[in-house]
Structures are given as structure tokens and as C-alpha cells.
Coordinates of N, CA and C in Angstrom, one line a residue:
M12 N 170.9 -36.9 -72.2 CA 169.3 -36.5 -72.7 C 168.9 -35.1 -72.9
R13 N 168.4 -34.8 -73.7 CA 168.0 -33.5 -73.9 C 166.2 -33.6 -73.2
V14 N 166.1 -32.7 -72.7 CA 164.6 -32.0 -72.0 C 163.8 -31.0 -72.5
L15 N 162.9 -31.4 -72.7 CA 161.7 -30.6 -73.3 C 160.7 -30.1 -71.9
V16 N 160.6 -28.6 -71.6 CA 160.2 -28.1 -70.4 C 159.4 -27.3 -71.3
V17 N 157.9 -27.1 -70.9 CA 156.6 -26.8 -71.7 C 156.1 -26.0 -70.8
T18 N 155.9 -25.0 -71.3 CA 155.2 -23.5 -70.1 C 154.3 -23.0 -70.9
A19 N 153.1 -22.0 -70.0 CA 152.4 -21.6 -70.7 C 152.9 -20.2 -71.3
V20 N 153.4 -19.3 -70.4 CA 154.0 -17.9 -70.5 C 155.5 -17.7 -70.4
P21 N 155.8 -16.6 -71.1 CA 157.5 -16.0 -70.4 C 158.2 -15.9 -69.8
V22 N 156.7 -15.4 -68.3 CA 157.6 -15.2 -67.4 C 157.2 -16.3 -66.4
E23 N 156.5 -18.0 -66.5 CA 157.2 -19.1 -66.2 C 158.8 -19.4 -66.8
R24 N 158.8 -19.2 -68.2 CA 159.7 -20.1 -68.7 C 160.8 -19.1 -68.1
D25 N 160.9 -18.1 -67.8 CA 162.0 -17.4 -67.3 C 162.5 -17.9 -66.3
A26 N 161.6 -18.0 -65.2 CA 161.2 -18.8 -63.4 C 162.5 -19.8 -64.1
V27 N 162.0 -20.9 -65.2 CA 162.6 -22.4 -65.4 C 164.1 -22.0 -65.8
T28 N 164.3 -21.1 -66.8 CA 165.4 -20.9 -66.8 C 166.8 -20.3 -66.1
R29 N 166.1 -19.4 -65.1 CA 167.0 -19.0 -64.1 C 167.2 -20.1 -62.8
A30 N 166.8 -21.2 -63.6 CA 167.4 -22.1 -62.1 C 168.5 -22.8 -63.3
F31 N 169.1 -22.8 -64.6 CA 170.2 -23.0 -64.6 C 170.7 -22.1 -65.2
G32 N 170.8 -20.7 -64.9 CA 171.5 -19.8 -65.0 C 171.1 -18.7 -65.9
G33 N 170.5 -18.6 -66.8 CA 169.9 -17.8 -67.7 C 169.9 -18.6 -68.9
V34 N 169.5 -17.7 -70.3 CA 169.4 -18.0 -71.3 C 170.9 -18.3 -71.5
A35 N 171.4 -19.6 -72.3 CA 172.7 -19.7 -72.9 C 172.3 -19.2 -74.5
Q36 N 171.1 -19.7 -74.9 CA 171.1 -19.9 -76.4 C 169.7 -19.7 -76.6
T37 N 169.2 -19.4 -77.8 CA 167.5 -18.8 -78.3 C 167.8 -19.9 -79.4
V38 N 166.7 -20.9 -79.8 CA 166.6 -21.3 -80.5 C 165.7 -21.3 -81.3
E39 N 165.9 -20.8 -82.7 CA 164.4 -20.7 -83.1 C 164.0 -22.5 -83.9
L40 N 162.4 -23.0 -83.4 CA 161.7 -24.0 -83.7 C 160.7 -23.9 -84.8
P41 N 160.1 -24.6 -85.5 CA 158.8 -23.9 -86.1 C 157.8 -23.8 -85.2
G42 N 157.6 -22.5 -85.5 CA 156.2 -22.2 -84.4 C 156.5 -21.7 -83.4
A43 N 157.7 -21.9 -82.5 CA 158.4 -21.1 -81.2 C 159.6 -21.1 -81.6
A44 N 160.3 -20.1 -80.5 CA 161.4 -20.5 -79.9 C 161.5 -20.4 -78.7
V45 N 162.8 -21.5 -78.7 CA 162.8 -22.1 -77.4 C 164.3 -21.2 -76.2
H46 N 164.7 -21.3 -75.5 CA 165.6 -21.3 -74.5 C 166.7 -22.4 -74.1
R47 N 168.0 -22.5 -74.8 CA 168.3 -23.7 -74.7 C 169.5 -23.6 -73.6
C48 N 169.3 -24.2 -72.5 CA 170.1 -24.0 -71.6 C 170.7 -25.4 -70.9
G49 N 172.0 -25.7 -71.6 CA 172.3 -27.3 -71.6 C 171.9 -28.2 -71.8
A50 N 170.7 -29.1 -70.9 CA 170.2 -30.1 -71.5 C 168.8 -30.1 -72.1
F51 N 168.9 -28.4 -71.4 CA 167.4 -27.8 -71.6 C 166.8 -27.3 -72.2
D52 N 165.6 -27.3 -73.3 CA 165.1 -26.5 -73.8 C 163.5 -26.0 -73.3
V53 N 163.4 -24.5 -72.8 CA 162.4 -24.6 -72.5 C 161.9 -23.4 -73.1
L54 N 160.6 -23.7 -72.9 CA 159.3 -23.3 -74.6 C 157.9 -22.7 -73.8
A55 N 158.0 -21.4 -74.1 CA 156.5 -20.6 -73.8 C 155.4 -20.9 -74.6
G56 N 154.8 -22.0 -74.5 CA 153.6 -22.8 -75.5 C 152.5 -21.7 -76.0
G57 N 152.5 -21.0 -74.5 CA 150.7 -20.6 -74.7 C 149.6 -21.1 -73.6
A58 N 149.0 -20.4 -73.3 CA 148.0 -20.9 -72.3 C 146.5 -21.4 -72.8
G59 N 146.6 -22.4 -72.4 CA 145.2 -23.9 -72.8 C 145.7 -24.8 -73.1
P60 N 145.1 -26.1 -73.1 CA 145.5 -27.2 -73.9 C 145.9 -27.5 -75.0
A61 N 144.9 -27.1 -75.7 CA 145.1 -26.7 -77.3 C 146.6 -25.9 -77.8
A62 N 147.1 -24.8 -77.4 CA 148.0 -24.4 -77.5 C 149.3 -25.4 -77.2
A63 N 148.7 -25.4 -75.7 CA 150.3 -26.6 -75.1 C 150.5 -27.6 -76.2
A64 N 149.3 -28.4 -76.8 CA 149.8 -29.4 -77.0 C 150.4 -29.1 -78.6
A65 N 150.0 -28.1 -79.2 CA 150.7 -28.1 -80.7 C 151.9 -27.6 -80.6
A66 N 152.5 -26.5 -79.5 CA 153.6 -26.2 -79.4 C 154.2 -27.1 -78.6
T67 N 154.0 -28.2 -78.3 CA 154.6 -29.6 -77.7 C 155.1 -30.2 -78.7
A68 N 154.2 -30.0 -79.7 CA 153.9 -30.9 -81.2 C 154.9 -30.8 -82.1
F69 N 154.8 -29.4 -82.2 CA 156.4 -28.9 -83.3 C 157.2 -29.0 -82.3
A70 N 157.5 -28.7 -81.1 CA 159.2 -29.0 -80.8 C 159.1 -30.6 -81.0
L71 N 158.6 -31.5 -80.7 CA 158.9 -33.1 -80.7 C 159.1 -33.5 -82.0
G72 N 158.6 -32.5 -83.2 CA 158.5 -33.4 -84.4 C 160.4 -32.5 -85.1
S73 N 160.9 -31.7 -84.4 CA 162.0 -30.6 -84.7 C 163.4 -31.4 -84.2
E74 N 162.8 -31.1 -82.8 CA 164.2 -32.4 -82.3 C 163.9 -33.7 -81.5
P75 N 165.1 -34.0 -81.1 CA 164.8 -35.1 -80.4 C 165.0 -35.1 -78.8
Y76 N 163.8 -35.4 -77.7 CA 163.7 -35.3 -76.6 C 163.8 -36.7 -76.5
G77 N 163.8 -36.6 -74.7 CA 163.8 -38.3 -74.4 C 162.4 -37.7 -72.9
L78 N 162.3 -36.8 -72.6 CA 161.3 -36.3 -71.7 C 161.0 -34.9 -71.9
V79 N 159.8 -34.8 -71.9 CA 158.8 -33.2 -72.0 C 158.3 -33.4 -70.5
V80 N 158.4 -31.8 -69.7 CA 157.8 -31.6 -68.8 C 157.3 -30.2 -68.6
S81 N 155.8 -30.6 -68.7 CA 154.9 -29.4 -68.2 C 154.9 -28.5 -67.1
A82 N 155.5 -27.3 -67.1 CA 155.6 -26.9 -65.6 C 155.3 -25.5 -65.7
G83 N 154.6 -25.1 -64.6 CA 154.2 -23.3 -64.4 C 153.7 -23.0 -63.0
I84 N 153.1 -22.3 -63.3 CA 152.1 -22.1 -61.7 C 151.0 -22.5 -61.6
G85 N 150.1 -23.1 -60.7 CA 148.9 -23.5 -60.9 C 148.0 -23.2 -59.2
G86 N 146.8 -23.5 -59.3 CA 145.8 -23.3 -58.3 C 145.8 -25.0 -58.3
A87 N 145.8 -24.4 -56.3 CA 145.9 -25.9 -55.7 C 144.5 -25.8 -54.7
F88 N 144.2 -27.2 -54.4 CA 143.5 -27.4 -53.1 C 143.2 -27.3 -51.9
T89 N 143.7 -26.2 -51.8 CA 144.1 -26.2 -50.2 C 143.5 -26.3 -49.2
P90 N 143.8 -26.6 -48.0 CA 145.5 -26.8 -47.3 C 146.4 -27.9 -47.5
V91 N 145.7 -28.8 -48.5 CA 146.5 -30.1 -48.6 C 148.0 -29.3 -49.1
T92 N 148.0 -28.5 -50.1 CA 148.8 -28.2 -50.6 C 149.0 -26.2 -50.6
P93 N 149.3 -25.7 -49.6 CA 149.9 -24.4 -49.5 C 150.1 -23.5 -50.8
L94 N 149.7 -22.2 -50.7 CA 150.6 -21.3 -51.3 C 152.0 -21.3 -51.3
G95 N 152.8 -21.3 -52.7 CA 154.1 -21.4 -52.6 C 154.4 -23.1 -52.4
S96 N 154.5 -23.7 -52.7 CA 154.1 -25.6 -52.3 C 154.5 -26.3 -54.0
L97 N 155.0 -27.4 -53.8 CA 155.1 -27.9 -55.6 C 154.5 -28.8 -55.6
I98 N 154.0 -29.4 -56.1 CA 153.1 -30.3 -56.8 C 153.6 -31.0 -58.1
V99 N 154.1 -32.8 -57.9 CA 154.5 -33.1 -59.1 C 152.8 -34.1 -59.6
A100 N 152.6 -34.0 -60.6 CA 151.4 -35.0 -61.0 C 151.6 -36.2 -61.7
S101 N 150.7 -37.2 -60.4 CA 151.1 -38.3 -60.4 C 150.1 -39.2 -61.5
E102 N 149.0 -38.4 -61.9 CA 148.2 -38.1 -62.8 C 147.5 -36.9 -63.7
I103 N 147.8 -36.5 -65.0 CA 147.4 -35.5 -65.5 C 145.7 -35.5 -66.2
V104 N 144.9 -35.2 -65.4 CA 143.5 -35.3 -66.0 C 142.7 -34.1 -66.7
A105 N 142.3 -34.5 -67.8 CA 141.7 -33.4 -68.8 C 140.3 -33.6 -67.8
A106 N 140.1 -32.0 -66.6 CA 138.5 -32.4 -65.9 C 137.3 -32.2 -66.5
D107 N 138.0 -31.2 -67.6 CA 136.8 -30.9 -68.2 C 135.8 -30.8 -69.8
L108 N 137.0 -32.2 -70.4 CA 136.8 -32.7 -71.8 C 135.9 -33.7 -71.3
G109 N 134.5 -33.7 -71.5 CA 133.4 -34.4 -72.2 C 132.0 -34.0 -72.3
A110 N 131.2 -34.3 -71.7 CA 129.9 -33.7 -71.9 C 128.9 -33.4 -70.7
E111 N 128.2 -32.3 -70.7 CA 127.2 -31.8 -69.4 C 126.2 -33.4 -69.8
T112 N 125.3 -33.5 -69.0 CA 123.9 -34.2 -69.1 C 123.2 -33.9 -67.8
A113 N 122.2 -34.3 -67.6 CA 120.8 -34.2 -66.5 C 121.4 -34.6 -65.6
E114 N 122.3 -35.9 -65.7 CA 122.9 -36.5 -64.3 C 124.1 -35.7 -63.8
G115 N 124.7 -35.3 -64.5 CA 125.9 -34.9 -64.2 C 127.2 -34.3 -65.6
F116 N 128.3 -34.3 -65.1 CA 129.2 -34.5 -66.3 C 129.8 -36.3 -66.5
L117 N 129.9 -36.1 -67.5 CA 130.5 -37.7 -68.1 C 131.9 -36.6 -69.0
P118 N 132.9 -38.0 -68.4 CA 134.1 -37.5 -68.9 C 134.4 -38.3 -70.2
V119 N 135.1 -38.0 -70.9 CA 135.3 -38.1 -72.7 C 135.1 -39.8 -72.8
T120 N 135.8 -40.3 -71.9 CA 135.9 -42.3 -72.2 C 134.4 -43.0 -71.6
A121 N 133.5 -41.9 -70.6 CA 132.5 -42.5 -70.4 C 131.7 -42.2 -71.9
L122 N 131.8 -41.4 -72.9 CA 130.9 -41.3 -74.0 C 131.3 -42.5 -74.9
G123 N 132.5 -43.1 -74.5 CA 133.3 -44.1 -75.4 C 134.2 -43.8 -76.5
F124 N 134.6 -42.9 -76.2 CA 136.0 -42.2 -77.2 C 136.9 -41.8 -76.4
G125 N 138.2 -41.7 -76.9 CA 139.4 -40.6 -76.3 C 139.6 -41.4 -75.1
R126 N 140.9 -40.5 -74.4 CA 140.7 -40.4 -73.0 C 141.2 -39.5 -72.2
D127 N 140.8 -39.6 -70.6 CA 141.0 -38.8 -70.0 C 141.9 -38.2 -69.1
R128 N 143.3 -39.0 -69.2 CA 144.2 -39.0 -68.2 C 145.4 -39.7 -68.5
F129 N 146.5 -39.3 -68.5 CA 148.2 -40.0 -68.4 C 148.4 -40.0 -66.7
A130 N 149.4 -41.4 -67.2 CA 150.0 -41.1 -65.7 C 151.5 -41.0 -66.3
P131 N 152.2 -40.3 -65.7 CA 153.7 -40.1 -66.0 C 154.3 -41.1 -65.2
P132 N 155.6 -41.3 -66.0 CA 155.8 -42.8 -65.2 C 156.2 -42.8 -63.4
P133 N 155.7 -43.7 -62.7 CA 155.7 -43.1 -61.4 C 156.9 -43.6 -60.8
A134 N 158.0 -43.7 -61.4 CA 159.8 -43.9 -60.6 C 160.2 -42.2 -60.8
L135 N 159.6 -41.7 -61.9 CA 160.3 -40.6 -62.3 C 159.5 -39.5 -61.3
V136 N 158.8 -39.6 -61.1 CA 157.7 -39.0 -59.7 C 157.8 -39.2 -58.5
R137 N 158.6 -40.1 -58.0 CA 159.0 -40.4 -56.9 C 160.3 -39.6 -56.9
E138 N 161.2 -39.7 -57.8 CA 162.6 -39.1 -57.6 C 162.2 -37.8 -58.0
V139 N 161.4 -37.3 -58.7 CA 161.4 -35.8 -58.6 C 161.1 -35.5 -57.1
T140 N 159.7 -36.1 -56.8 CA 158.9 -36.0 -55.4 C 160.1 -35.7 -54.5
A141 N 160.6 -36.7 -54.6 CA 161.8 -37.0 -53.3 C 162.6 -35.6 -53.6
A142 N 163.4 -35.4 -54.2 CA 164.4 -34.5 -54.6 C 164.2 -32.6 -54.3
T143 N 162.8 -32.5 -54.8 CA 162.1 -31.5 -54.3 C 161.2 -31.0 -53.4
G144 N 160.6 -32.0 -52.6 CA 160.1 -31.9 -51.1 C 158.6 -32.0 -51.8
A145 N 158.2 -32.3 -53.2 CA 156.6 -31.8 -53.4 C 155.8 -33.0 -52.9
A146 N 154.7 -32.2 -53.1 CA 153.7 -33.1 -52.8 C 153.1 -34.0 -54.0
S147 N 152.6 -34.9 -54.0 CA 152.2 -35.7 -55.3 C 150.8 -36.1 -55.1
G148 N 150.1 -36.1 -56.5 CA 148.8 -36.3 -56.3 C 148.4 -36.0 -58.4
A149 N 147.0 -35.7 -58.3 CA 146.2 -35.6 -59.7 C 146.3 -34.1 -59.5
V150 N 147.1 -33.7 -60.9 CA 146.5 -32.2 -61.5 C 145.4 -32.2 -62.6
L151 N 144.4 -31.4 -62.4 CA 143.8 -31.6 -63.1 C 144.2 -30.5 -64.5
T152 N 143.6 -30.8 -65.7 CA 143.6 -29.6 -66.5 C 142.2 -29.0 -66.9
V153 N 142.5 -27.5 -67.2 CA 141.2 -27.3 -66.9 C 141.0 -26.4 -68.5
S154 N 140.3 -25.5 -69.4 CA 140.2 -25.1 -69.9 C 139.5 -23.7 -69.6
T155 N 139.1 -23.6 -68.6 CA 138.7 -22.3 -67.4 C 139.0 -22.6 -66.4
V156 N 139.5 -21.3 -65.7 CA 140.2 -21.5 -64.5 C 138.9 -21.5 -63.4
T157 N 139.0 -22.6 -62.7 CA 137.8 -22.4 -61.5 C 137.6 -20.6 -60.7
G158 N 136.1 -20.7 -60.8 CA 136.1 -19.2 -59.8 C 135.0 -19.1 -59.3
T159 N 134.4 -20.4 -58.6 CA 133.6 -20.1 -57.8 C 134.0 -21.5 -56.4
T160 N 133.3 -21.6 -55.6 CA 133.3 -22.8 -54.5 C 132.7 -23.6 -55.0
D161 N 131.4 -23.5 -55.6 CA 130.7 -24.6 -56.4 C 131.6 -25.6 -57.4
R162 N 132.3 -24.8 -58.0 CA 132.6 -25.4 -58.8 C 133.9 -26.0 -58.5
A163 N 134.8 -25.8 -57.2 CA 135.8 -26.1 -57.0 C 135.7 -27.6 -56.2
A164 N 134.4 -27.3 -55.5 CA 133.5 -28.7 -54.7 C 133.4 -29.9 -56.1
G165 N 132.5 -29.1 -56.8 CA 132.3 -30.2 -58.2 C 133.6 -30.9 -58.8
L166 N 134.6 -30.2 -59.2 CA 135.7 -31.0 -58.7 C 136.4 -31.7 -58.3
L167 N 136.3 -31.7 -57.3 CA 137.1 -32.0 -56.3 C 136.3 -33.9 -55.8
A168 N 134.6 -33.4 -56.1 CA 133.7 -34.3 -55.9 C 134.3 -35.8 -56.9
A169 N 134.4 -35.0 -58.2 CA 134.5 -35.7 -59.7 C 135.8 -36.5 -59.4
H170 N 136.9 -35.9 -58.6 CA 138.5 -36.1 -59.0 C 138.7 -35.9 -57.3
P171 N 138.3 -37.0 -56.2 CA 138.7 -37.3 -55.2 C 140.0 -37.4 -54.6
G172 N 140.6 -36.3 -54.1 CA 142.2 -36.6 -54.0 C 143.1 -35.2 -55.1
A173 N 142.6 -35.0 -55.4 CA 143.3 -33.8 -56.8 C 143.9 -32.9 -56.0
L174 N 145.0 -32.4 -56.2 CA 145.8 -31.7 -55.5 C 145.4 -30.1 -56.4
A175 N 145.6 -30.3 -57.6 CA 145.5 -28.7 -58.4 C 144.8 -28.9 -59.7
E176 N 144.5 -27.7 -60.1 CA 144.7 -27.1 -61.0 C 145.7 -26.4 -62.5
A177 N 145.5 -26.6 -63.7 CA 146.4 -25.6 -64.6 C 145.6 -25.8 -65.9
M178 N 146.1 -25.3 -67.0 CA 145.8 -25.1 -67.8 C 146.5 -26.1 -69.2
E179 N 147.5 -26.8 -68.8 CA 148.2 -27.0 -70.1 C 148.1 -28.2 -69.7
G180 N 148.8 -28.9 -68.7 CA 148.9 -30.3 -68.3 C 148.6 -31.4 -69.6
F181 N 147.6 -31.4 -69.9 CA 146.9 -32.5 -71.0 C 147.4 -32.2 -72.4
G182 N 147.2 -31.0 -72.4 CA 147.6 -30.9 -74.0 C 149.0 -31.7 -74.6
V183 N 149.6 -30.8 -73.5 CA 151.4 -31.4 -73.4 C 151.5 -33.2 -73.4
A184 N 150.8 -33.5 -72.5 CA 150.8 -34.7 -72.3 C 150.7 -35.5 -73.4
E185 N 149.1 -35.0 -74.2 CA 148.3 -35.6 -75.5 C 149.8 -35.2 -76.5
A186 N 150.5 -34.4 -76.5 CA 151.3 -34.4 -77.8 C 152.9 -35.3 -77.6
A187 N 153.3 -35.6 -76.1 CA 153.9 -36.5 -75.6 C 154.0 -37.6 -75.8
E188 N 152.4 -38.5 -75.7 CA 151.9 -39.4 -76.0 C 152.1 -39.7 -76.9
R189 N 151.8 -39.4 -78.2 CA 151.8 -39.5 -79.5 C 153.0 -39.7 -80.5
A190 N 154.0 -38.7 -79.6 CA 155.5 -39.3 -80.4 C 156.2 -39.9 -79.3
G191 N 155.9 -40.5 -78.4 CA 156.3 -42.1 -77.6 C 157.7 -40.7 -76.7
V192 N 157.7 -39.7 -76.2 CA 158.4 -39.6 -75.1 C 157.0 -39.7 -74.1
P193 N 158.2 -39.7 -72.6 CA 157.6 -39.6 -71.3 C 157.1 -38.6 -71.2
V194 N 155.7 -38.2 -69.9 CA 155.8 -36.7 -69.8 C 155.8 -36.5 -68.3
L195 N 156.2 -35.6 -67.4 CA 156.0 -35.1 -66.2 C 155.5 -33.9 -66.2
E196 N 154.7 -33.5 -65.2 CA 154.2 -32.1 -64.8 C 154.7 -31.9 -63.3
L197 N 155.2 -30.5 -63.5 CA 155.1 -30.2 -62.2 C 154.5 -28.8 -62.4
R198 N 154.2 -28.5 -61.1 CA 153.1 -27.3 -60.7 C 153.6 -26.2 -59.3
A199 N 154.5 -25.2 -59.4 CA 154.3 -24.3 -58.2 C 152.9 -23.6 -57.8
V200 N 152.6 -23.1 -56.7 CA 151.2 -23.1 -56.2 C 151.2 -21.9 -56.2
S201 N 150.5 -20.3 -56.9 CA 150.1 -19.3 -57.3 C 149.0 -19.0 -55.7
N202 N 148.1 -20.1 -56.3 CA 146.8 -19.2 -55.8 C 145.5 -20.8 -55.1
A203 N 144.4 -20.6 -54.4 CA 144.0 -21.7 -54.1 C 142.9 -21.4 -55.2
V204 N 142.4 -22.6 -55.3 CA 141.2 -22.9 -56.4 C 139.4 -22.8 -55.6
G205 N 138.8 -21.1 -56.7 CA 137.7 -21.4 -55.9 C 137.7 -20.2 -56.2
P206 N 136.7 -19.1 -55.3 CA 136.5 -17.6 -55.8 C 137.4 -16.8 -56.3
R207 N 137.3 -16.4 -57.0 CA 138.6 -15.7 -57.8 C 138.8 -14.4 -57.0
D208 N 140.3 -14.2 -56.4 CA 140.9 -13.3 -55.9 C 142.1 -12.5 -55.6
R209 N 142.5 -11.7 -56.6 CA 143.5 -11.8 -57.2 C 144.6 -11.3 -56.0
D210 N 143.9 -10.6 -55.7 CA 144.8 -10.0 -54.3 C 145.4 -11.0 -53.3
A211 N 144.6 -12.3 -53.4 CA 145.3 -13.3 -52.5 C 146.1 -14.2 -53.2
W212 N 146.9 -13.8 -54.8 CA 147.1 -14.8 -55.3 C 149.0 -14.2 -55.3
R213 N 149.7 -15.5 -55.0 CA 151.2 -15.1 -54.2 C 151.9 -15.8 -56.2
I214 N 151.8 -14.9 -56.8 CA 152.5 -15.8 -58.4 C 154.5 -15.3 -57.8
G215 N 154.7 -14.4 -57.5 CA 156.1 -14.2 -57.4 C 156.6 -15.1 -56.7
D216 N 155.8 -15.9 -55.3 CA 156.5 -16.8 -54.5 C 156.3 -17.9 -55.4
A217 N 155.3 -18.4 -56.0 CA 155.4 -19.3 -57.1 C 156.1 -19.6 -57.9
L218 N 156.5 -18.2 -58.7 CA 157.8 -18.7 -59.6 C 159.1 -18.6 -59.1
A219 N 158.8 -18.5 -57.7 CA 160.5 -18.4 -57.1 C 160.1 -19.8 -56.4
A220 N 159.2 -20.5 -56.4 CA 159.2 -22.0 -55.8 C 159.6 -22.9 -56.9
L221 N 159.2 -22.4 -58.7 CA 159.4 -23.2 -59.7 C 161.1 -23.2 -60.1
T222 N 161.7 -22.0 -59.7 CA 163.1 -21.8 -60.0 C 163.5 -22.8 -58.9
D223 N 163.0 -22.7 -58.0 CA 164.0 -23.4 -56.9 C 164.0 -25.0 -57.0
A224 N 162.6 -25.7 -57.7 CA 162.2 -26.6 -58.2 C 163.2 -27.4 -59.4
F225 N 162.8 -26.4 -60.0 CA 164.1 -27.0 -61.7 C 165.6 -27.0 -60.9
G226 N 166.2 -26.3 -60.2 CA 167.4 -26.3 -59.7 C 167.8 -27.6 -58.9
K227 N 167.3 -28.1 -57.9 CA 166.8 -29.4 -57.2 C 166.8 -30.5 -58.5
S228 N 165.7 -30.5 -59.1 CA 165.4 -31.7 -59.8 C 166.2 -32.0 -60.7
A229 N 167.0 -31.0 -61.7 CA 167.6 -31.1 -63.0 C 168.2 -32.1 -63.2
P230 N 169.3 -32.6 -61.8 CA 169.6 -33.6 -62.2 C 168.8 -35.3 -62.7
V231 N 168.3 -35.1 -61.9 CA 167.4 -36.5 -62.1 C 166.6 -36.4 -63.0
L232 N 165.9 -35.3 -63.9 CA 165.6 -35.1 -64.8 C 166.3 -35.2 -65.8
E233 N 167.6 -34.7 -66.2 CA 168.6 -34.7 -67.0 C 169.2 -36.4 -67.2
G234 N 169.4 -37.4 -66.2 CA 169.8 -38.2 -65.9 C 168.7 -39.5 -66.0
W235 N 167.6 -38.9 -65.9 CA 166.6 -40.3 -66.3 C 166.0 -40.7 -67.5
N236 N 166.0 -41.9 -67.3 CA 166.2 -43.0 -68.5 C 165.0 -44.0 -68.1
L237 N 163.6 -43.9 -69.2 CA 162.7 -45.0 -68.9 C 163.3 -46.5 -68.8
H238 N 163.7 -46.6 -70.0 CA 164.4 -48.4 -69.9 C 164.9 -48.5 -68.8
D239 N 165.5 -47.7 -68.1 CA 166.5 -48.8 -66.6 C 165.6 -48.6 -65.8
H240 N 164.0 -47.9 -65.9 CA 163.2 -48.4 -64.9 C 161.7 -49.6 -65.2

């Protein structure tokens, strides 16, 4: 089975490909180039849900894939998930897709249209969590990275138990769902969600954890089949 891994930026793409021994081949697809490493095609699709959805849709329309993985680094609601740890999404949630009202934020589903979350296959979440030692919980997709304590608290109040935020998972999931392909999201923690402090970020540690995660989970991802579960 061929697996599509969608990251935001080249440094995340390269961290994933290192797990497979580096780039075996670069394949040009409409709108993007993928790094092909055995059964894995790794794509840097751009930052944010719109770019991620577009890149994923182009790739899924060009090649047959059995699984899509949204992967990269992200912010976590520590101390549950400390810097350098791994998170596998049990839910992929569009945390800021909706409307602000006098009574607070309303998700798009409360407005009567669209959807605001996807659930990866539970069996796959369990198997990847076991293989990598990751935590499992909701990962929030946001279009604006959280930079204040109040915003972090608001997200947790709206989504109790959420473990992390990132910017691409929901876009990848939206494209995968429309193509009928199962999706997974895997994040390595580079920073805490809250006041923006670049000096406290541990991007190198998170990228190393991302490489390690794909090294450990590759057999699960490559061999996984929705119809067997």
C-alpha cells in the first residue's frame, strides 16, 4: 500500500524522509513534488488548512493511496504533552471554523452546515500510539497560532482534553475524506500553546522525534488496511 505523508514545510518533510534513509526519488505531481521513499510519498504542502487541503487533493487525484498522514511539529497543551513528545490525533478538529457571537464562539456545525471534526480509524490510532509511545487525543487545527494565555484557555474550555494545536490536519482530512481515503495525524511537540516565546521552542528536538516516530511506525502504516479492521 502506498502512503501519502503531508507536512507543511520542507524541514518537516525532510525529517520524515530521514526515517526512511533519505530521498530515493523525487516525483513531480500536479502542484507539487513528492519525495518517494519506498511505499511512502512525502509532500511539503504548505502552511495552513487551505494549502494543506489543496496539496493533498492534487496528490490524491494523481496517485492511488491507501492512507494519508498529516505530520509535522505543533504546539501542545503542556504539561500533559511535554516538549519533544509525540501525539497521535484521536480527533482532528477545526477549532476556529465558525462564527463569533455575543455568547461566544459557535462551531460551523452549530450554524447548521459543514463539519468541524474527523475521527481517524481508532484501530490505526491505537497501533501507531503503541508503536511510537505517543499520547493520543484531539489535535486542534487553527489558522492562527495561539499566542496568549487567554486564547489557550479558551481553546481548552471549548475542547476539553485537547492535546495540541497545529495548522494543517483538518485540511488534509477534508481532502482525504472526499477521496475516500483514511487519514491519520501525527505531531511532535515543539512548543507550549500560550504566550509566544520563540526562545522556548525546541524545534530540533521535535523534528528528531518526528523522524523517530516514522521509523517506528512505518511497518504499521505501510501494512495497515481499513478493511482488515
